[in-house]
XYZ file of C-alpha atoms in Angstrom:
743
model
C 107.391 60.149 137.169
C 110.794 60.769 135.572
C 110.453 61.440 131.658
C 112.389 59.049 129.405
C 114.069 59.164 126.086
C 112.602 56.708 123.517
C 114.188 53.476 122.179
C 116.447 54.436 119.058
C 116.782 58.133 120.006
C 120.253 59.533 120.060
C 122.257 59.481 123.354
C 122.021 62.741 125.086
C 125.488 64.212 125.868
C 127.662 67.308 125.300
C 128.301 66.622 121.664
C 124.710 66.056 120.960
C 123.961 69.403 122.656
C 126.558 71.119 120.729
C 124.839 69.635 117.509
C 121.602 71.240 118.777
C 123.397 74.676 118.855
C 123.742 74.714 122.742
C 127.151 75.797 124.251
C 128.759 73.574 126.914
C 127.814 76.289 129.569
C 124.151 76.059 128.613
C 124.041 72.442 128.541
C 125.534 72.441 132.041
C 122.917 74.874 133.123
C 120.135 72.684 131.807
C 121.598 69.674 133.724
C 121.658 71.758 136.956
C 118.169 73.035 136.541
C 116.882 69.542 136.068
C 119.023 67.854 138.477
C 119.279 65.243 135.950
C 120.445 64.621 132.202
C 117.432 65.881 129.733
C 115.695 63.342 127.533
C 116.218 63.691 123.870
C 112.880 65.463 123.468
C 113.696 67.885 126.166
C 117.123 68.577 124.655
C 115.207 69.470 121.400
C 112.916 71.740 123.362
C 115.608 73.642 125.128
C 117.484 74.021 121.772
C 114.717 76.013 120.274
C 113.583 77.805 123.277
C 117.204 78.816 124.032
C 117.950 79.749 120.481
C 118.834 83.297 119.630
C 115.660 83.497 117.447
C 113.223 82.486 120.391
C 115.144 83.702 123.569
C 116.634 87.150 122.458
C 119.457 86.048 124.783
C 121.878 88.555 123.241
C 119.491 91.397 122.730
C 117.018 91.683 125.551
C 119.325 93.899 127.645
C 119.454 96.578 125.024
C 115.818 96.245 123.841
C 114.633 97.050 127.369
C 115.926 100.519 126.915
C 113.401 101.367 124.125
C 110.373 103.572 124.700
C 107.302 101.491 124.339
C 104.490 103.905 125.944
C 102.236 106.807 125.007
C 98.566 107.651 125.516
C 97.793 105.911 122.259
C 99.541 102.522 122.980
C 96.917 99.936 123.672
C 99.510 97.120 123.509
C 103.422 97.307 123.799
C 105.984 94.548 123.367
C 105.284 91.084 125.023
C 102.188 90.061 122.972
C 102.043 88.655 119.397
C 101.998 92.330 118.129
C 101.784 95.778 119.350
C 98.651 97.979 118.873
C 98.002 101.728 118.703
C 94.503 103.606 119.058
C 93.951 105.005 115.545
C 90.526 106.739 116.534
C 86.867 106.243 116.177
C 87.212 103.094 118.360
C 89.547 101.310 116.079
C 92.950 99.743 117.190
C 95.809 98.926 114.805
C 97.758 95.902 115.585
C 101.123 95.639 113.828
C 104.479 93.960 113.589
C 107.473 93.244 111.357
C 109.583 90.119 111.453
C 112.459 88.601 109.493
C 112.426 85.270 107.403
C 116.186 85.996 106.131
C 117.604 82.549 106.400
C 114.761 80.607 105.099
C 114.368 82.861 102.084
C 117.934 82.501 101.135
C 117.888 78.749 101.364
C 114.401 78.230 99.735
C 113.321 81.761 98.314
C 109.616 81.074 97.381
C 108.602 79.190 100.435
C 111.002 81.146 102.748
C 109.218 84.404 101.656
C 105.671 82.921 101.535
C 105.861 81.531 105.112
C 107.387 84.829 106.223
C 104.114 86.396 105.166
C 101.882 83.680 106.561
C 103.749 83.937 109.935
C 103.364 87.746 110.308
C 99.732 87.484 109.242
C 99.094 84.969 112.110
C 100.737 87.314 114.615
C 98.226 89.847 113.777
C 94.957 87.830 113.636
C 95.857 86.141 116.968
C 95.288 89.622 118.351
C 91.678 89.504 117.148
C 92.604 91.909 114.409
C 91.702 91.428 110.817
C 94.751 91.754 108.541
C 94.300 94.617 106.155
C 97.712 95.566 104.839
C 101.276 93.997 104.271
C 104.683 95.555 103.468
C 107.944 94.151 102.958
C 111.701 95.272 103.061
C 113.921 93.146 100.767
C 117.781 93.093 100.348
C 119.421 91.309 97.682
C 122.978 91.049 96.400
C 124.603 92.566 93.216
C 123.042 91.852 89.855
C 126.461 90.658 89.038
C 126.017 87.731 91.506
C 124.776 84.574 89.851
C 121.991 83.936 92.405
C 120.461 87.303 92.647
C 117.918 86.984 89.817
C 116.939 83.632 91.129
C 116.424 84.918 94.757
C 114.598 88.009 93.574
C 112.189 86.105 91.402
C 111.470 83.371 94.265
C 110.999 85.924 96.948
C 108.846 88.343 95.015
C 106.868 85.229 93.679
C 106.464 83.888 97.274
C 105.308 87.227 98.658
C 102.776 87.685 95.940
C 101.750 84.071 95.609
C 100.874 84.159 99.415
C 99.521 87.412 100.041
C 97.451 87.492 96.838
C 95.840 84.222 97.529
C 94.928 84.922 101.270
C 93.521 88.311 100.161
C 95.725 90.812 102.119
C 96.978 93.689 100.133
C 100.838 94.412 99.827
C 100.661 98.179 99.904
C 104.312 99.278 100.280
C 107.705 98.136 100.679
C 111.445 98.895 99.596
C 114.064 96.703 97.720
C 117.802 97.157 97.598
C 120.584 95.613 95.747
C 124.311 95.691 97.139
C 127.185 93.171 96.943
C 127.188 93.096 100.803
C 124.048 90.819 100.579
C 125.374 88.281 98.107
C 125.720 85.810 100.894
C 122.841 86.699 103.121
C 119.642 88.291 101.654
C 117.156 90.048 103.970
C 113.414 89.415 103.752
C 111.364 91.315 106.351
C 107.675 91.061 106.317
C 105.133 93.466 107.936
C 101.284 93.151 108.584
C 98.631 95.352 110.099
C 95.304 94.549 111.310
C 92.241 96.419 112.605
C 90.129 95.500 115.784
C 87.660 97.336 117.768
C 89.102 98.807 121.130
C 88.522 96.284 123.830
C 88.261 93.288 121.605
C 92.002 92.555 121.501
C 92.935 88.996 122.195
C 96.018 88.014 124.403
C 98.366 85.156 124.562
C 98.580 84.945 128.294
C 97.180 81.553 129.488
C 94.704 81.454 132.776
C 92.354 79.360 134.460
C 93.473 76.060 135.860
C 91.733 73.265 134.101
C 91.000 75.136 130.979
C 91.516 73.008 127.857
C 94.263 73.661 125.236
C 93.065 73.321 121.595
C 95.183 72.625 118.768
C 93.555 74.223 115.505
C 94.503 74.559 111.813
C 96.659 72.261 109.689
C 98.106 68.999 110.588
C 101.653 68.844 111.715
C 104.456 67.393 109.400
C 108.237 67.397 109.425
C 108.737 70.726 107.545
C 110.567 73.415 109.516
C 112.261 71.295 112.286
C 114.889 73.321 113.799
C 114.037 76.313 111.688
C 114.592 78.475 114.825
C 117.406 77.060 116.326
C 119.701 75.734 113.669
C 118.720 77.813 110.607
C 117.752 81.292 111.962
C 120.131 81.133 114.828
C 123.390 80.360 113.021
C 125.436 81.893 110.302
C 125.575 80.493 106.846
C 128.493 78.334 105.469
C 129.451 75.928 102.666
C 126.605 73.521 103.753
C 123.779 75.898 103.853
C 122.108 74.353 101.031
C 121.517 71.158 103.012
C 119.372 73.266 105.333
C 116.531 73.332 102.815
C 114.318 70.880 104.873
C 114.321 73.200 107.811
C 112.247 75.630 105.580
C 108.509 75.452 106.195
C 105.839 75.026 103.449
C 102.879 77.372 103.271
C 99.327 77.005 102.210
C 97.688 80.394 101.731
C 94.198 78.983 101.146
C 94.300 77.233 104.445
C 95.528 80.321 106.200
C 92.545 82.274 104.816
C 90.255 79.673 106.301
C 92.162 80.036 109.552
C 91.895 83.765 109.595
C 87.921 83.621 109.224
C 87.765 80.852 111.834
C 89.830 82.546 114.390
C 88.104 85.918 113.953
C 84.730 84.247 114.203
C 85.861 82.234 117.295
C 87.167 85.446 118.899
C 83.721 86.930 118.866
C 82.263 84.030 121.067
C 84.238 85.032 124.124
C 85.171 81.366 124.336
C 88.982 82.065 123.794
C 91.094 82.904 126.915
C 94.433 83.098 125.086
C 95.737 82.199 121.617
C 99.054 82.134 119.945
C 100.526 81.216 116.578
C 102.582 78.054 116.303
C 105.459 79.956 114.552
C 109.162 79.549 115.395
C 109.530 76.437 117.655
C 105.934 75.326 116.922
C 104.005 73.716 119.517
C 106.823 74.058 121.916
C 106.976 77.713 122.024
C 103.176 78.473 121.655
C 102.323 76.225 124.737
C 105.238 77.327 127.045
C 105.173 81.017 126.324
C 101.434 81.202 127.016
C 101.798 79.229 130.268
C 104.786 81.382 131.335
C 102.904 84.753 130.717
C 100.234 83.602 132.878
C 102.391 82.046 135.619
C 100.932 78.650 135.045
C 101.798 75.355 133.566
C 100.399 73.033 130.799
C 100.271 69.367 130.027
C 100.086 68.100 126.508
C 98.983 64.829 125.124
C 100.962 64.372 122.047
C 98.906 61.335 120.785
C 95.897 63.809 120.146
C 98.068 66.176 117.789
C 96.847 65.906 114.231
C 99.533 64.566 111.997
C 100.289 64.605 108.183
C 102.533 61.471 108.706
C 101.561 58.757 111.296
C 105.097 57.871 112.569
C 106.245 61.455 113.748
C 108.207 61.131 117.196
C 107.427 63.476 120.127
C 110.637 65.304 119.463
C 109.269 65.935 115.766
C 105.729 66.896 116.836
C 107.066 69.542 119.425
C 109.772 71.061 117.141
C 107.816 70.967 113.789
C 107.103 74.443 112.526
C 104.559 73.326 109.876
C 102.396 76.418 108.971
C 98.725 77.454 109.504
C 98.441 76.213 113.014
C 97.411 77.855 116.263
C 97.210 77.032 119.848
C 94.171 78.149 121.984
C 93.367 78.184 125.648
C 89.642 77.939 125.723
C 87.124 78.553 128.641
C 86.268 75.141 130.077
C 82.984 73.775 128.935
C 83.064 75.706 125.592
C 85.361 73.450 123.687
C 82.620 71.923 121.446
C 81.364 75.485 120.529
C 84.918 76.265 119.295
C 85.312 72.950 117.510
C 82.161 73.571 115.600
C 83.343 76.861 114.242
C 86.620 75.298 113.067
C 84.899 72.224 111.711
C 82.712 74.572 109.778
C 86.000 76.033 108.161
C 87.176 72.421 107.494
C 90.044 72.813 110.097
C 91.317 70.571 112.781
C 90.302 71.703 116.327
C 91.478 69.100 118.974
C 91.818 69.331 122.620
C 95.393 68.127 123.252
C 95.971 69.285 126.845
C 95.042 71.603 129.690
C 96.273 74.337 131.869
C 97.725 73.343 135.290
C 98.265 75.135 138.428
C 102.000 73.751 138.864
C 104.370 75.654 136.863
C 105.580 72.811 134.765
C 105.459 72.116 131.049
C 104.805 68.333 130.583
C 104.327 66.290 127.304
C 103.137 62.675 127.139
C 103.220 60.191 124.159
C 101.794 56.727 124.097
C 101.581 56.517 127.903
C 105.023 57.601 128.627
C 106.294 61.053 129.917
C 108.757 62.388 127.409
C 109.218 65.895 128.898
C 108.796 67.557 132.253
C 110.420 70.876 132.646
C 109.850 74.062 134.635
C 108.042 76.591 132.581
C 110.402 79.264 133.724
C 113.400 77.426 132.320
C 112.029 77.680 128.866
C 111.043 81.339 129.070
C 112.153 83.735 131.854
C 115.254 81.694 132.757
C 116.553 81.406 129.303
C 120.193 82.566 129.157
C 120.889 86.405 129.104
C 124.080 87.559 127.701
C 125.727 91.013 128.276
C 128.123 90.339 125.254
C 131.309 92.393 124.860
C 131.030 95.515 122.661
C 133.911 96.970 120.728
C 133.962 99.479 117.733
C 135.403 97.906 114.679
C 138.620 99.158 113.330
C 137.800 102.129 110.862
C 138.388 101.261 107.286
C 138.828 103.938 104.764
C 139.454 101.712 101.801
C 137.073 102.372 98.937
C 137.244 99.743 96.210
C 135.407 101.925 93.726
C 137.796 104.658 92.839
C 136.397 107.524 90.949
C 137.404 107.907 87.300
C 136.215 111.347 87.279
C 132.787 113.091 88.060
C 130.086 112.652 85.208
C 128.217 115.778 83.992
C 125.100 116.402 86.297
C 122.489 115.482 83.383
C 124.666 112.102 82.751
C 124.619 111.515 86.628
C 120.940 112.038 86.948
C 120.169 109.561 84.095
C 122.550 106.930 85.449
C 121.036 107.193 88.862
C 117.478 106.855 87.487
C 118.666 103.686 85.877
C 120.216 102.325 89.087
C 118.016 99.457 90.452
C 118.054 101.113 93.945
C 116.654 104.381 92.605
C 114.695 103.015 89.593
C 110.972 102.223 89.606
C 110.179 98.991 91.428
C 106.918 98.681 89.382
C 108.205 95.196 88.237
C 107.942 94.167 91.814
C 104.785 95.655 93.098
C 102.671 94.769 89.984
C 102.923 91.140 91.171
C 101.191 92.176 94.314
C 97.474 92.840 94.781
C 97.569 96.272 96.598
C 93.736 96.970 96.219
C 91.952 93.752 97.670
C 89.591 94.551 100.514
C 89.056 98.209 99.137
C 90.938 100.017 101.985
C 93.924 101.218 99.974
C 93.582 104.821 98.713
C 97.228 105.322 98.057
C 99.234 102.291 97.197
C 102.748 101.337 95.805
C 104.343 103.986 93.688
C 101.980 106.771 94.346
C 103.304 108.444 97.645
C 106.024 108.218 100.072
C 103.902 106.134 102.216
C 100.741 103.976 101.740
C 97.428 105.324 102.917
C 94.356 103.190 103.902
C 90.925 104.487 104.778
C 89.064 103.448 108.052
C 85.647 102.504 106.609
C 82.780 104.359 107.926
C 85.136 107.056 108.911
C 87.025 110.042 107.631
C 90.187 108.935 109.346
C 93.113 107.079 107.660
C 96.241 105.169 108.372
C 99.632 105.834 106.728
C 102.287 103.031 106.603
C 105.928 102.893 105.495
C 109.024 100.831 105.837
C 112.693 102.202 105.701
C 116.368 100.991 105.925
C 119.519 102.703 105.398
C 122.334 100.133 105.749
C 125.058 102.282 103.999
C 124.582 104.939 106.594
C 124.525 102.470 109.412
C 127.717 100.833 108.246
C 129.451 104.293 108.431
C 127.917 105.234 111.854
C 125.470 102.531 113.623
C 124.028 105.252 115.863
C 123.459 108.129 113.356
C 122.388 105.560 110.781
C 119.664 104.132 112.922
C 118.387 107.838 113.789
C 118.453 108.615 110.175
C 116.197 105.631 109.259
C 113.717 106.368 111.954
C 113.454 109.916 111.044
C 113.227 109.113 107.344
C 110.409 106.612 107.871
C 108.607 109.214 110.090
C 108.974 111.856 107.418
C 107.639 109.686 104.711
C 104.507 109.216 106.768
C 104.326 113.049 107.511
C 104.747 113.670 103.601
C 101.252 112.052 103.008
C 99.671 114.130 105.749
C 99.672 111.620 108.648
C 101.178 112.034 112.069
C 103.794 109.179 113.086
C 102.422 107.557 116.346
C 104.113 104.108 116.409
C 107.093 102.035 115.285
C 107.879 98.454 114.772
C 111.422 97.230 113.875
C 113.314 94.305 112.509
C 116.866 94.690 113.554
C 119.132 92.791 111.078
C 122.745 92.118 112.263
C 125.778 89.630 112.007
C 127.056 87.314 114.611
C 126.508 88.729 118.111
C 129.320 86.671 119.417
C 131.573 89.069 117.655
C 132.232 92.255 119.806
C 132.157 94.559 116.798
C 128.739 93.385 115.537
C 127.349 93.538 119.039
C 128.664 97.255 119.367
C 126.971 98.071 115.923
C 123.636 96.389 117.536
C 123.919 98.424 120.638
C 124.518 101.602 119.004
C 121.747 100.946 116.600
C 119.176 100.307 119.413
C 120.483 103.498 121.145
C 119.758 105.522 117.982
C 116.387 103.846 117.576
C 115.469 104.793 121.140
C 116.680 108.442 120.875
C 114.765 109.046 117.782
C 111.755 107.341 118.946
C 111.576 109.497 122.046
C 112.175 112.643 120.041
C 109.424 112.104 117.757
C 106.987 110.619 120.177
C 106.681 107.231 118.335
C 107.017 104.408 120.758
C 108.274 101.147 119.789
C 105.324 98.760 120.276
C 106.807 95.471 118.601
C 109.797 94.110 116.609
C 112.200 91.313 116.002
C 115.922 90.821 115.934
C 117.553 88.855 113.296
C 121.317 87.961 114.291
C 123.685 85.776 112.354
C 123.222 87.408 109.034
C 126.497 86.389 107.692
C 128.213 83.874 105.406
C 131.597 82.334 106.550
C 132.391 85.241 108.654
C 131.388 88.052 106.265
C 128.545 89.934 107.786
C 125.858 92.097 106.125
C 125.932 95.804 107.109
C 124.016 96.693 110.138
C 120.392 96.846 108.701
C 117.757 98.144 111.222
C 114.377 98.205 109.394
C 111.940 100.499 110.816
C 108.209 100.571 109.901
C 106.160 103.591 111.122
C 102.354 103.854 111.646
C 100.777 107.295 111.115
C 97.239 108.646 112.124
C 95.325 110.705 109.662
C 92.431 112.763 110.709
C 90.843 113.150 107.315
C 91.886 110.731 104.590
C 90.597 113.072 101.758
C 93.298 115.417 102.649
C 96.116 112.839 101.858
C 99.011 114.234 99.829
C 100.777 112.386 96.880
C 104.321 112.689 95.862
C 103.893 114.087 92.190
C 103.516 117.752 90.979
C 100.008 118.495 89.999
C 99.410 121.826 88.348
C 101.414 123.998 86.076
C 102.095 127.279 87.755
C 102.383 125.817 91.260
C 105.263 126.845 93.263
C 107.946 124.244 94.114
C 109.525 124.673 97.481
C 112.398 123.121 99.512
C 112.060 122.344 103.099
C 115.066 120.780 105.108
C 116.779 120.655 108.510
C 120.438 120.545 107.156
C 122.416 120.365 103.917
C 123.146 116.942 102.211
C 126.408 115.126 101.897
C 127.481 112.404 99.670
C 128.433 109.999 102.548
C 126.334 106.826 102.117
C 124.606 108.175 99.051
C 123.824 106.317 95.880
C 125.919 108.679 93.929
C 128.942 107.852 96.062
C 128.326 103.971 95.671
C 128.174 104.357 91.770
C 130.874 106.820 91.095
C 133.394 106.243 93.873
C 133.238 109.308 95.847
C 134.760 108.648 99.316
C 132.968 110.528 102.020
C 132.838 108.669 105.340
C 131.227 111.337 107.792
C 127.492 111.479 107.983
C 125.689 114.862 108.743
C 124.814 115.295 112.369
C 121.000 115.141 113.020
C 119.100 117.513 115.245
C 116.204 115.508 116.455
C 114.249 118.714 117.669
C 114.301 119.967 114.054
C 113.287 116.678 112.676
C 110.222 116.743 115.017
C 109.428 120.296 113.916
C 109.660 119.317 110.209
C 107.292 116.422 110.739
C 104.927 118.706 112.520
C 105.141 121.254 109.680
C 104.398 118.697 107.007
C 101.247 117.542 109.012
C 100.150 120.901 109.638
C 100.377 121.977 106.087
C 98.587 118.938 104.804
C 95.822 119.156 107.339
C 95.129 122.832 106.136
C 95.121 121.588 102.594
C 98.084 123.792 101.715
C 100.396 121.078 100.294
C 99.678 119.727 96.839
C 102.523 117.184 96.745
C 105.234 116.391 98.938
C 108.239 113.960 98.145
C 111.126 113.037 100.444
C 114.494 113.410 99.152
C 116.081 110.023 99.512
C 118.043 107.728 97.155
C 119.654 109.724 94.423
C 119.257 113.017 96.177
C 117.489 116.354 95.250
C 117.809 116.026 91.425
C 116.240 112.571 91.460
C 113.539 113.685 93.783
C 112.640 116.620 91.436
C 112.543 114.255 88.510
C 110.298 111.641 90.207
C 107.890 114.355 91.266
C 107.413 115.143 87.454
C 106.410 111.476 86.930
C 102.706 112.053 87.290
C 100.661 109.021 86.190
C 97.820 111.330 85.528
C 99.821 113.236 82.876
C 103.636 114.050 83.002
C 104.507 117.614 83.945
C 107.802 119.554 84.083
C 109.581 121.671 86.519
C 111.877 124.720 86.156
C 113.960 125.856 88.921
C 116.953 128.230 89.307
C 119.495 126.194 91.313
C 122.196 128.611 90.669
C 120.351 131.325 92.631
C 119.994 128.934 95.539
C 123.517 127.526 95.447
C 122.357 123.998 94.679
C 124.518 123.323 91.796
C 127.279 121.379 93.707
C 127.476 117.713 93.356
C 126.618 117.320 97.070
C 123.461 119.480 96.745
C 122.256 117.684 93.557
C 122.874 114.124 94.555
C 123.653 114.074 98.357
C 121.588 112.289 100.852
C 121.387 112.301 104.558
C 119.716 115.565 105.290
C 115.998 115.633 106.120
C 114.817 117.288 102.856
C 111.287 117.414 101.269
C 110.318 118.684 97.810
C 106.808 120.176 98.046
C 104.427 122.112 95.720
C 101.849 124.495 96.493
C 99.419 127.005 94.767
C 100.452 130.607 94.400
C 97.692 131.772 96.784
C 98.993 129.310 99.532
C 102.649 129.721 99.371
C 103.095 132.580 101.863
C 100.927 130.628 104.453
C 102.904 127.432 104.020
C 106.258 129.311 104.303
C 105.096 130.787 107.711
C 104.148 127.155 109.006
C 107.732 126.163 108.429
C 109.514 129.288 109.330
C 107.652 129.583 112.629
C 109.087 126.022 113.438
C 112.535 127.131 112.586
C 112.697 125.093 109.349
C 114.281 126.326 106.192
C 111.748 126.815 103.418
C 113.266 127.698 99.877
C 111.122 128.761 96.795
C 112.871 126.810 93.998
C 110.772 127.414 90.879
C 107.511 126.434 89.298
C 105.690 123.387 87.934
C 105.365 123.570 84.032
C 103.151 122.238 81.462
C 106.124 121.288 79.248
C 107.393 118.055 80.175
C 111.084 119.211 80.833
C 113.189 119.080 83.987
C 115.219 122.331 84.028
C 117.372 122.610 87.142
C 119.329 125.571 85.639
C 121.986 125.741 84.626
C 123.166 122.091 85.361
C 119.985 119.932 84.072
C 117.708 120.410 81.214
C 116.133 117.006 80.109
C 112.946 115.551 78.625
C 110.932 114.254 81.485
C 109.395 111.389 79.298
C 112.866 110.266 78.515
C 113.834 110.268 82.090
C 110.621 108.392 83.075
C 111.329 105.905 80.355
C 114.823 105.149 81.808
C 113.413 105.093 85.398
C 110.572 102.530 84.473
C 112.640 100.203 82.195
C 115.720 99.853 84.328
C 114.798 96.940 86.421
C 113.015 94.775 83.749
C 115.914 95.205 81.496
C 118.135 93.863 84.232
C 115.745 90.860 84.785
C 115.507 90.493 80.801
C 111.872 90.775 81.270
C 109.736 92.070 78.295
C 106.952 94.324 79.804
């Protein structure tokens, strides 16, 4: 039987293919594969499955170079999420993904459904979601849409995560004019499962039934993957609002519990979220992984609207839906579970031995395609690479350097440095009772493994300014910073997930940035022993030809043997020594100081990955022996800002006194530079020598700077002498003032 287009559907031709985002060459390839013209439904299916968002057609060649194995890796790339053994029989499944374009078009629902989608990637693995993070990039506060977008995105993340009962434990927020036309919203989730109980998305068993479970299907989100996420913005972007999905966190909570209960029955063969490309991608990808086929009866799909066409049913990205391959004969058992949670559970097809993907509707065959054509045989491009022409233009010309104290206060009031309390106060970070260090406490979040002394540390980092100067070194710097943040709390970094945000890959300079970023990610991951087990690529992040800076976002998971020995960022006890450990000296290149005051420095500091690994090892060793009282990574704002932040102890503000002149730390670059792997730590007098030995034995510089003081003053002599409470006030009030929020 030959599939047919339905009466009233548009005629399929080259122009219709172009409107679906397919190139003339791709459309010709489809015709050749099929030996005929595709039906309108089939054209829609190819458009989503061959989109950049679903097929990774520009990135697969480069992603294959990343390391993905270690003795702790339980599941690497290729499933819904990666998984790492975190000890005592527990496995952590985790992943980060983008929802950039939907969040720019419709910030609340775009961000909310980004959270919902990443949660589903985790519990499809059979893991209970226990923690979320996010990485957010917005335009300048001078831009008229920034406040609207910020409020909508933060509201969407909090609204969905809080309702579904998964804590948001860490994250990052940045504001820069380069994101005025294309914000970034990257969402991360981690879940726990017992080892040996992870589920797969690989179909098996000819004759096994295919079950649709969860919410009914509507028209929301159609072409979200192909025409929204796989194209740059233009003047008509606002018209794309209907392609943004609408989420329901209360239904998601029911779906979590139902799926986890169903997982324990052993009746599930395979399960996948109906995310990007909805029913089409979930069914075809599960079949392709198993080397089998699938037949779907679209008349059985639960609908929110009675008149949806096959094209709309297959391409809808309605939320809170899953597809399950069940063991034959156990359909009723699974249906009873989902009925109890008031969710749809309907058999809509079956696994077939023939490697075909078929869809029927009202007695007609509307699609009949080779499974491989939708998955393994999707286009694979080796796009040309070309470094961009170097630009040394600096629009922010310095009018003279401020005094160090004035610069410190200005940096603490900068929204990229200042407290993000206004953001994270809108998130529940404590629900489920696993969080022991949440937002604003440490350089990474820490969660306990219940009934165990073990813990997990999580952080997410990016450094677009460094990546704009040098995509390779910037990516390396991002990875080592994330690993360092995890080590600062006393956890050993063991795994990475990434979200690689770039512009249009059809432009050689963008593709060069991407290739260099992947190369940097791979080199750093190998040096630190942190395999990349999952991830996401987001291309076409640009508006009318103006791309965002290359923004690889890196999330790192760390294992902690004893959660009671976790380290926080703040100084604790007057009289404790303050020490500086670092692998190199800082520079002003890509620093917040340079962005504020116009200091042009275009050369990043080289990074010695062997020394970076040694620094991480020293931090973990010092924490595990109980020698480190506090540890705070030097990041945005540089050393002076890090010292100030370490004094902002929520249990009682303390001060610090250090002789910066004696240590030759009074230059602008030393005070406010970034880029070097530097950590400010504190230790008791009795432990200082032992701690110095830990670092010196690893070839890491360890400089005693001064002491923690009871008097709440920050004295970095002779350049800074300021009241800590006044500095903290500026730090806490900066973001609410810009948002005109009365706290």
